Structure formats: structure tokens, C-alpha cells
Amino acid sequence: MSATAPEARQWHWENAAAGGTAGFATVAVMHPLDVVRTRFQVNDGRVSHVPNYKNTVHAIFTIARSEGLRGLYAGFLPGVIGSTISWGLYFFFYDKAKQRYARNREDTLSPGLHLASAAEAGGLVCLCTNPVWLVKTRLQLQTPLHQTRPYYGIFDAFRTIMREEGFRALYRGIVPGLFLVSHGAVQFTAYEELRKVIVDIKHRGSKRHLQNPDDLLVQFLVSSSLKEGSIFLCPCLVEHDGSIFDSMLACSFFFQVMRSRLQQRPSADGVPRYVDSWHVVKETARYEGVRGFYRGITPSLLKNVPASSVTFIVYENVLKLLKLARRND
């Protein structure tokens, strides 16, 4: 018992390290599209401080021309911190939950237990990281059109929010964020089931010349995501930008819009534009109709298809290197 406990703890931290590295890589590559998505999501056409963009390409070129590279990477630091922590904690909590459910079980976990593990991990991460995502959203929405004093960075944003709005403001958007956790849970359940299939194929003598089943799984994820555009899409985790199937996207994307709108900075007089989630639903439906709940869906799709590939490629390969290093020690 004592000999296996340190090894188990080390395994948890290897998962956390690999997940954190994957989160960092994903944000670094895809952040400009995340900025564009957030600005589209909050633009209801009734405020003057949000720029109007014709489409995703126009938005990228307009931001680059008027705000420079700094505008395209607005909110990058909290994005990196939040994504790195989120993916690290997610894989850590997910692995811990799986091991807890696996106790006294001789067979592999069922899809239902994988789903419960993923949902549990997503909920915990959402509660831990919502303040970081709120700051990221507000920094992304800062433009030259803003009339209030801008935040001068992540720490200034936290201080200003605490001073002007109180601690409760850091958890604005938490309700739609928790709803989005379910889609990350679906992804990881599918991920585990795909892993089982790949392992079975490998054990049956697959003719693919790969080092181990993980290689085949990663290759499958990449080819499916890029060629089909229909396997993994990641808007929820971890921001908790987590992932969903595109067939579920129409049922879930409006939760992202709700969260972004709730996390906007209040006006100069300190009054939030939206009071709560239900207020977002009523106002959006009243003035914009169904279309308002899907603002920003194009840059979200352009971001999330390759983002899921980046995340899993980096995660699997870093984890493999860490396990190899442990064996060498």
C-alpha cells in the first residue's frame, strides 16, 4: 500500500502538468479568435462602446489595424493563467474521480461513471476559475471606444472589481458556466470510449505501425476534427472553455453568449447591463430574437475545431514524456 501511494500521487501530478501545458498551448495559438468571438457575443447593437464588425475576417483586420497585436491578444494573460490552471485541475480532478469510482471494481469504468467523473471535475474547475474568466472577458472587451477608465492589467482588474463591485461580481456568469460543464463531460466520456475502441483494435493486431494505442487515438482525433469538423469542439471547459459535439452546439452555444454578456463591465454609473441569466434571455429574445443567442458562432467554430486537436495532441505527448521520464528514474 505504501509503495503504490507515492506512485499514484505522482501520476495525478503528471496528468495535471500535461493538462496545464495543453491549456497553455491552446490559448497561445487560438487567442485572437477568442477575442473576436467574445466581442461578437456581447454586441447586441444597442450600445456604442462595442465596435461593429462585418464578419470574422473583418474583425481580425480591424482590431489589428486599430489596436495592433495588443488588441488581438487582449486578455491573453488571464486566458493563459485560466486555461493552464483549468486544464491542469480538470485532468487532475478527472483522474482522481475515475480512480475513486474504480475502487473495488475489477472491470473498466462504465460510460456513466466516466460522465460523472467528467461532470464532477468540470464543476469544481468552473467554481475555481470563474473570476479569472470574468477578468479575461472584460479585458477582451476593452476598446478605444470605452468611456470608463480601462483596466491596466489583470491585477488592476481584480483590484478595481473588488473595490467597485465587491467579491460577488467575480462570480458573474457562473450559472451558464456550470451548465456548459455538461458538454465537457460528454466530450470526455466519448474520449474514454474512443480510447477503449482504439486499445481493442490494437490488441486485435491492427496493422498500423504505431508505438502504442495513444498514438492511434491522437491521430484519429486530429484527422476527425480537421477533416470532418464534427468530433470535438471546445467552447466550455475551460473557459471553462470544455468541448462539445457539433450536433449539440445549437443547444449550448447560447450559454456562452449569456455568460459573456453577464461578465461585461458595468456602465460608468456602476449599473450592470444584465442583472442575471434570466434577464439576459428576456432582453436578447426581445431585441434580437433567436439570432442573438448565436452571435460569435463562426469564430467559435473556427477556434474550437483546431483547438481540440492542439489540446489533446499536447496533452497526450507531454503525458507520454513525463511517464517515460518516470520510468527512466
Coordinates of C-alpha atoms in Angstrom, one line a residue:
M1 CA 0.0 0.0 0.0
S2 CA 2.8 2.4 1.0
A3 CA 4.7 1.6 -2.2
T4 CA 1.9 2.4 -4.5
A5 CA 0.6 5.6 -2.9
P6 CA 3.5 7.8 -3.9
E7 CA 3.3 6.4 -7.5
A8 CA -0.5 7.2 -7.6
R9 CA 0.2 10.8 -6.4
Q10 CA 2.9 11.2 -9.0
W11 CA 0.5 10.1 -11.7
H12 CA -2.1 12.7 -10.6
W13 CA 0.5 15.4 -10.9
E14 CA 1.7 14.2 -14.3
N15 CA -1.9 14.5 -15.5
A16 CA -2.1 18.0 -14.1
A17 CA 1.2 19.0 -15.7
A18 CA 0.3 17.6 -19.1
G19 CA -3.2 19.3 -18.9
G20 CA -1.7 22.6 -17.9
T21 CA 0.8 22.5 -20.8
A22 CA -2.0 21.6 -23.2
G23 CA -4.1 24.6 -22.0
F24 CA -1.2 27.0 -22.4
A25 CA -0.6 25.8 -26.0
T26 CA -4.2 26.1 -27.0
V27 CA -4.6 29.6 -25.7
A28 CA -1.4 30.8 -27.3
V29 CA -2.4 29.6 -30.7
M30 CA -6.1 30.4 -30.8
H31 CA -6.5 33.6 -28.6
P32 CA -7.2 36.1 -31.4
L33 CA -10.3 34.2 -32.5
D34 CA -11.4 34.1 -28.9
V35 CA -11.2 37.9 -28.7
V36 CA -13.3 38.2 -31.8
R37 CA -15.8 35.6 -30.5
T38 CA -16.3 37.5 -27.2
R39 CA -16.8 40.8 -29.0
F40 CA -19.4 39.4 -31.3
Q41 CA -21.2 37.7 -28.4
V42 CA -21.8 40.9 -26.4
N43 CA -22.7 43.1 -29.4
D44 CA -26.4 43.5 -29.2
G45 CA -26.5 46.5 -31.5
R46 CA -27.8 48.8 -28.7
V47 CA -24.5 50.1 -27.2
S48 CA -22.0 52.4 -28.7
H49 CA -18.8 51.2 -26.9
V50 CA -18.7 47.8 -28.8
P51 CA -17.3 48.0 -32.3
N52 CA -19.4 46.6 -35.2
Y53 CA -17.6 44.0 -37.4
K54 CA -19.0 42.6 -40.7
N55 CA -17.5 39.1 -40.2
T56 CA -14.7 37.3 -38.5
V57 CA -12.0 38.3 -41.1
H58 CA -13.1 41.9 -41.0
A59 CA -13.0 41.8 -37.2
I60 CA -9.4 40.5 -37.1
F61 CA -8.1 43.0 -39.6
T62 CA -10.0 45.9 -37.9
I63 CA -8.6 45.0 -34.5
A64 CA -5.1 44.6 -35.9
R65 CA -5.3 47.9 -37.6
S66 CA -6.9 50.0 -34.8
E67 CA -5.4 48.3 -31.8
G68 CA -2.5 46.3 -33.0
L69 CA -1.2 43.0 -31.8
R70 CA -2.1 44.1 -28.3
G71 CA -5.8 44.2 -29.2
L72 CA -5.7 40.7 -30.8
Y73 CA -4.2 39.4 -27.6
A74 CA -6.3 41.4 -25.1
G75 CA -6.9 39.3 -22.1
F76 CA -4.1 36.9 -23.0
L77 CA -2.5 36.7 -19.6
P78 CA -5.7 35.7 -17.7
G79 CA -6.5 33.5 -20.6
V80 CA -3.2 31.6 -20.3
I81 CA -3.5 31.5 -16.5
G82 CA -7.1 30.4 -16.5
S83 CA -6.7 27.8 -19.3
T84 CA -3.5 26.4 -17.8
I85 CA -5.0 26.1 -14.4
S86 CA -8.3 24.9 -15.7
W87 CA -6.9 22.1 -17.9
G88 CA -4.4 21.1 -15.2
L89 CA -7.1 21.0 -12.5
Y90 CA -9.6 19.3 -14.8
F91 CA -7.3 16.4 -15.7
F92 CA -6.3 16.2 -12.0
F93 CA -9.9 16.1 -10.7
Y94 CA -11.0 13.9 -13.6
D95 CA -8.3 11.3 -12.9
K96 CA -8.9 11.4 -9.1
A97 CA -12.7 10.9 -9.7
K98 CA -12.1 8.0 -12.0
Q99 CA -9.8 6.3 -9.5
R100 CA -12.3 6.8 -6.7
Y101 CA -15.1 5.3 -8.8
A102 CA -12.9 2.5 -9.9
R103 CA -12.2 1.2 -6.3
N104 CA -13.5 -2.3 -5.7
R105 CA -14.2 -2.7 -9.4
E106 CA -12.4 -5.3 -11.4
D107 CA -13.7 -4.1 -14.8
T108 CA -13.3 -0.8 -16.6
L109 CA -15.5 2.1 -15.7
S110 CA -18.8 2.4 -17.5
P111 CA -19.7 5.4 -19.7
G112 CA -22.0 6.6 -16.9
L113 CA -19.1 6.7 -14.4
H114 CA -16.9 8.4 -16.9
L115 CA -19.6 11.0 -17.4
A116 CA -20.0 11.5 -13.6
S117 CA -16.2 11.9 -13.3
A118 CA -16.0 14.5 -16.1
A119 CA -19.0 16.4 -14.7
E120 CA -17.6 16.5 -11.2
A121 CA -14.2 17.7 -12.5
G122 CA -15.8 20.4 -14.7
G123 CA -18.0 21.7 -11.9
L124 CA -15.0 22.0 -9.5
V125 CA -12.9 23.8 -12.1
C126 CA -15.7 26.2 -13.0
L127 CA -16.0 27.2 -9.4
C128 CA -12.3 27.7 -9.0
T129 CA -11.6 29.7 -12.2
N130 CA -14.7 31.8 -12.9
P131 CA -13.0 35.0 -11.5
V132 CA -10.2 34.6 -14.0
W133 CA -12.6 34.1 -16.9
L134 CA -14.5 37.2 -15.9
V135 CA -11.4 39.3 -15.9
K136 CA -10.3 37.8 -19.3
T137 CA -13.7 38.7 -20.8
R138 CA -13.5 42.3 -19.6
L139 CA -10.0 42.8 -20.8
Q140 CA -11.0 41.4 -24.2
L141 CA -13.9 43.9 -24.4
Q142 CA -11.8 47.0 -23.7
T143 CA -11.6 49.1 -26.9
P144 CA -10.7 52.7 -27.7
L145 CA -14.5 53.4 -27.6
H146 CA -14.7 52.7 -23.9
Q147 CA -15.6 55.7 -21.8
T148 CA -14.7 54.3 -18.4
R149 CA -11.1 54.1 -17.0
P150 CA -9.6 51.0 -18.6
Y151 CA -8.1 48.1 -16.6
Y152 CA -4.3 48.3 -16.8
G153 CA -3.8 44.6 -16.5
I154 CA -5.1 41.5 -14.7
F155 CA -4.1 42.6 -11.2
D156 CA -5.6 46.1 -11.7
A157 CA -8.8 44.5 -12.9
F158 CA -9.1 42.3 -9.9
R159 CA -8.5 45.3 -7.5
T160 CA -10.9 47.5 -9.4
I161 CA -13.7 44.9 -9.5
M162 CA -13.3 44.1 -5.8
R163 CA -13.3 47.8 -4.9
E164 CA -16.2 48.9 -7.1
E165 CA -18.4 45.8 -7.3
G166 CA -17.4 43.5 -4.4
F167 CA -16.4 39.9 -4.3
R168 CA -19.8 38.6 -5.6
A169 CA -19.0 40.3 -9.0
L170 CA -16.2 37.8 -9.6
Y171 CA -18.8 35.1 -10.0
R172 CA -21.0 36.7 -12.5
G173 CA -21.8 34.2 -15.3
I174 CA -21.3 31.2 -13.0
V175 CA -24.7 29.8 -13.7
P176 CA -24.3 29.4 -17.5
G177 CA -20.8 28.3 -16.9
L178 CA -22.0 25.4 -14.8
F179 CA -24.5 24.4 -17.5
L180 CA -21.7 24.3 -20.0
V181 CA -19.8 21.8 -17.8
S182 CA -22.2 19.1 -19.1
H183 CA -20.8 19.3 -22.6
G184 CA -17.2 18.9 -21.4
A185 CA -18.4 15.8 -19.6
V186 CA -19.9 14.5 -22.8
Q187 CA -16.6 15.0 -24.6
F188 CA -14.5 13.2 -22.0
T189 CA -17.0 10.3 -21.9
A190 CA -16.6 10.0 -25.7
Y191 CA -12.9 10.4 -25.3
E192 CA -12.7 7.4 -22.9
E193 CA -14.9 5.3 -25.1
L194 CA -12.8 6.0 -28.1
R195 CA -9.7 5.1 -26.2
K196 CA -11.3 1.7 -25.4
V197 CA -12.0 1.1 -29.0
I198 CA -8.5 2.0 -30.1
V199 CA -7.0 -0.2 -27.4
D200 CA -9.2 -3.1 -28.6
I201 CA -8.1 -2.5 -32.2
K202 CA -4.5 -2.5 -31.2
H203 CA -4.9 -5.7 -29.2
R204 CA -6.5 -7.4 -32.1
G205 CA -3.4 -6.9 -34.2
S206 CA -4.0 -3.7 -36.0
K207 CA -1.7 -3.3 -39.0
R208 CA -1.0 0.4 -38.1
H209 CA 2.7 0.8 -37.2
L210 CA 2.4 3.0 -34.1
Q211 CA 4.2 2.8 -30.8
N212 CA 1.1 2.5 -28.7
P213 CA -2.7 3.0 -28.7
D214 CA -2.4 6.6 -27.6
D215 CA -0.7 7.5 -30.9
L216 CA -3.6 6.0 -32.8
L217 CA -6.1 7.8 -30.7
V218 CA -4.4 11.2 -31.2
Q219 CA -4.1 10.6 -34.9
F220 CA -7.8 9.7 -35.0
L221 CA -8.8 12.8 -33.1
V222 CA -6.7 15.1 -35.3
S223 CA -7.9 13.7 -38.6
S224 CA -11.6 13.6 -37.5
S225 CA -11.5 17.1 -36.1
L226 CA -9.9 18.7 -39.1
K227 CA -11.4 16.7 -41.9
E228 CA -14.9 16.3 -40.6
G229 CA -15.2 19.2 -38.3
S230 CA -17.6 17.1 -36.2
I231 CA -15.8 15.3 -33.5
F232 CA -14.6 17.7 -30.8
L233 CA -15.4 21.3 -30.3
C234 CA -14.3 23.1 -27.2
P235 CA -16.2 26.1 -26.1
C236 CA -16.9 25.2 -22.5
L237 CA -14.2 23.9 -20.3
V238 CA -12.0 25.7 -19.6
E239 CA -13.3 28.6 -20.1
H240 CA -14.4 26.5 -18.9
D241 CA -14.0 26.8 -22.5
G242 CA -14.7 22.3 -22.5
S243 CA -15.7 20.6 -25.6
I244 CA -19.0 19.5 -27.2
F245 CA -20.2 17.7 -30.3
D246 CA -21.3 20.0 -33.1
S247 CA -24.7 18.3 -33.0
M248 CA -25.1 19.7 -29.5
L249 CA -23.7 23.2 -30.4
A250 CA -27.1 24.7 -31.2
C251 CA -28.4 23.6 -27.8
S252 CA -25.5 25.0 -25.8
F253 CA -23.9 28.0 -27.6
F254 CA -26.4 30.4 -26.1
F255 CA -25.0 29.6 -22.6
Q256 CA -21.7 31.1 -23.8
V257 CA -23.4 34.2 -25.0
M258 CA -25.2 34.5 -21.7
R259 CA -22.0 34.2 -19.8
S260 CA -20.2 36.8 -21.9
R261 CA -23.0 39.3 -21.6
L262 CA -23.2 38.8 -17.8
Q263 CA -19.5 39.3 -17.4
Q264 CA -19.4 42.6 -19.2
R265 CA -18.2 45.6 -17.2
P266 CA -21.0 47.8 -15.7
S267 CA -21.6 51.2 -17.2
A268 CA -19.9 54.3 -15.8
D269 CA -22.7 54.7 -13.2
G270 CA -22.0 51.2 -12.0
V271 CA -25.2 49.6 -13.2
P272 CA -24.7 46.1 -14.9
R273 CA -26.2 45.8 -18.3
Y274 CA -27.8 42.5 -17.4
V275 CA -28.9 41.6 -13.9
D276 CA -28.9 37.8 -14.1
S277 CA -29.2 34.9 -16.6
W278 CA -33.0 35.2 -17.0
H279 CA -32.6 38.9 -17.7
V280 CA -30.1 38.1 -20.5
V281 CA -32.6 35.6 -22.0
K282 CA -35.5 38.0 -21.9
E283 CA -33.6 41.0 -23.3
T284 CA -31.8 39.0 -26.0
A285 CA -35.0 37.4 -27.2
R286 CA -36.9 40.7 -27.1
Y287 CA -34.4 42.8 -29.1
E288 CA -32.5 40.3 -31.2
G289 CA -34.6 37.1 -31.5
V290 CA -33.0 33.7 -31.8
R291 CA -30.1 35.0 -33.8
G292 CA -28.9 37.0 -30.8
F293 CA -28.1 33.7 -28.9
Y294 CA -25.7 32.6 -31.6
R295 CA -23.6 35.7 -32.1
G296 CA -20.0 34.8 -32.5
I297 CA -20.6 31.2 -33.5
T298 CA -18.4 31.4 -36.7
P299 CA -15.2 32.4 -34.9
S300 CA -16.1 29.9 -32.2
L301 CA -16.2 27.1 -34.7
L302 CA -13.0 28.3 -36.4
K303 CA -11.3 28.4 -33.0
N304 CA -12.6 25.2 -31.4
V305 CA -12.1 22.6 -34.1
P306 CA -8.3 23.0 -34.3
A307 CA -8.2 23.9 -30.6
S308 CA -9.4 20.5 -29.5
S309 CA -6.7 18.9 -31.7
V310 CA -4.0 21.1 -30.2
T311 CA -5.2 20.3 -26.6
F312 CA -5.2 16.5 -27.0
I313 CA -2.0 16.3 -29.1
V314 CA -0.1 18.3 -26.5
Y315 CA -1.7 16.5 -23.5
E316 CA -1.0 13.0 -24.8
N317 CA 2.5 13.7 -25.9
V318 CA 3.5 15.6 -22.7
L319 CA 2.0 12.9 -20.6
K320 CA 3.9 10.3 -22.6
L321 CA 7.2 12.2 -22.0
L322 CA 6.5 12.5 -18.3
K323 CA 5.7 8.8 -17.9
L324 CA 8.9 8.0 -19.9
A325 CA 11.0 10.2 -17.6
R326 CA 9.5 8.5 -14.5
R327 CA 10.4 5.1 -15.9
N328 CA 14.0 6.2 -16.6
D329 CA 14.2 7.4 -13.0

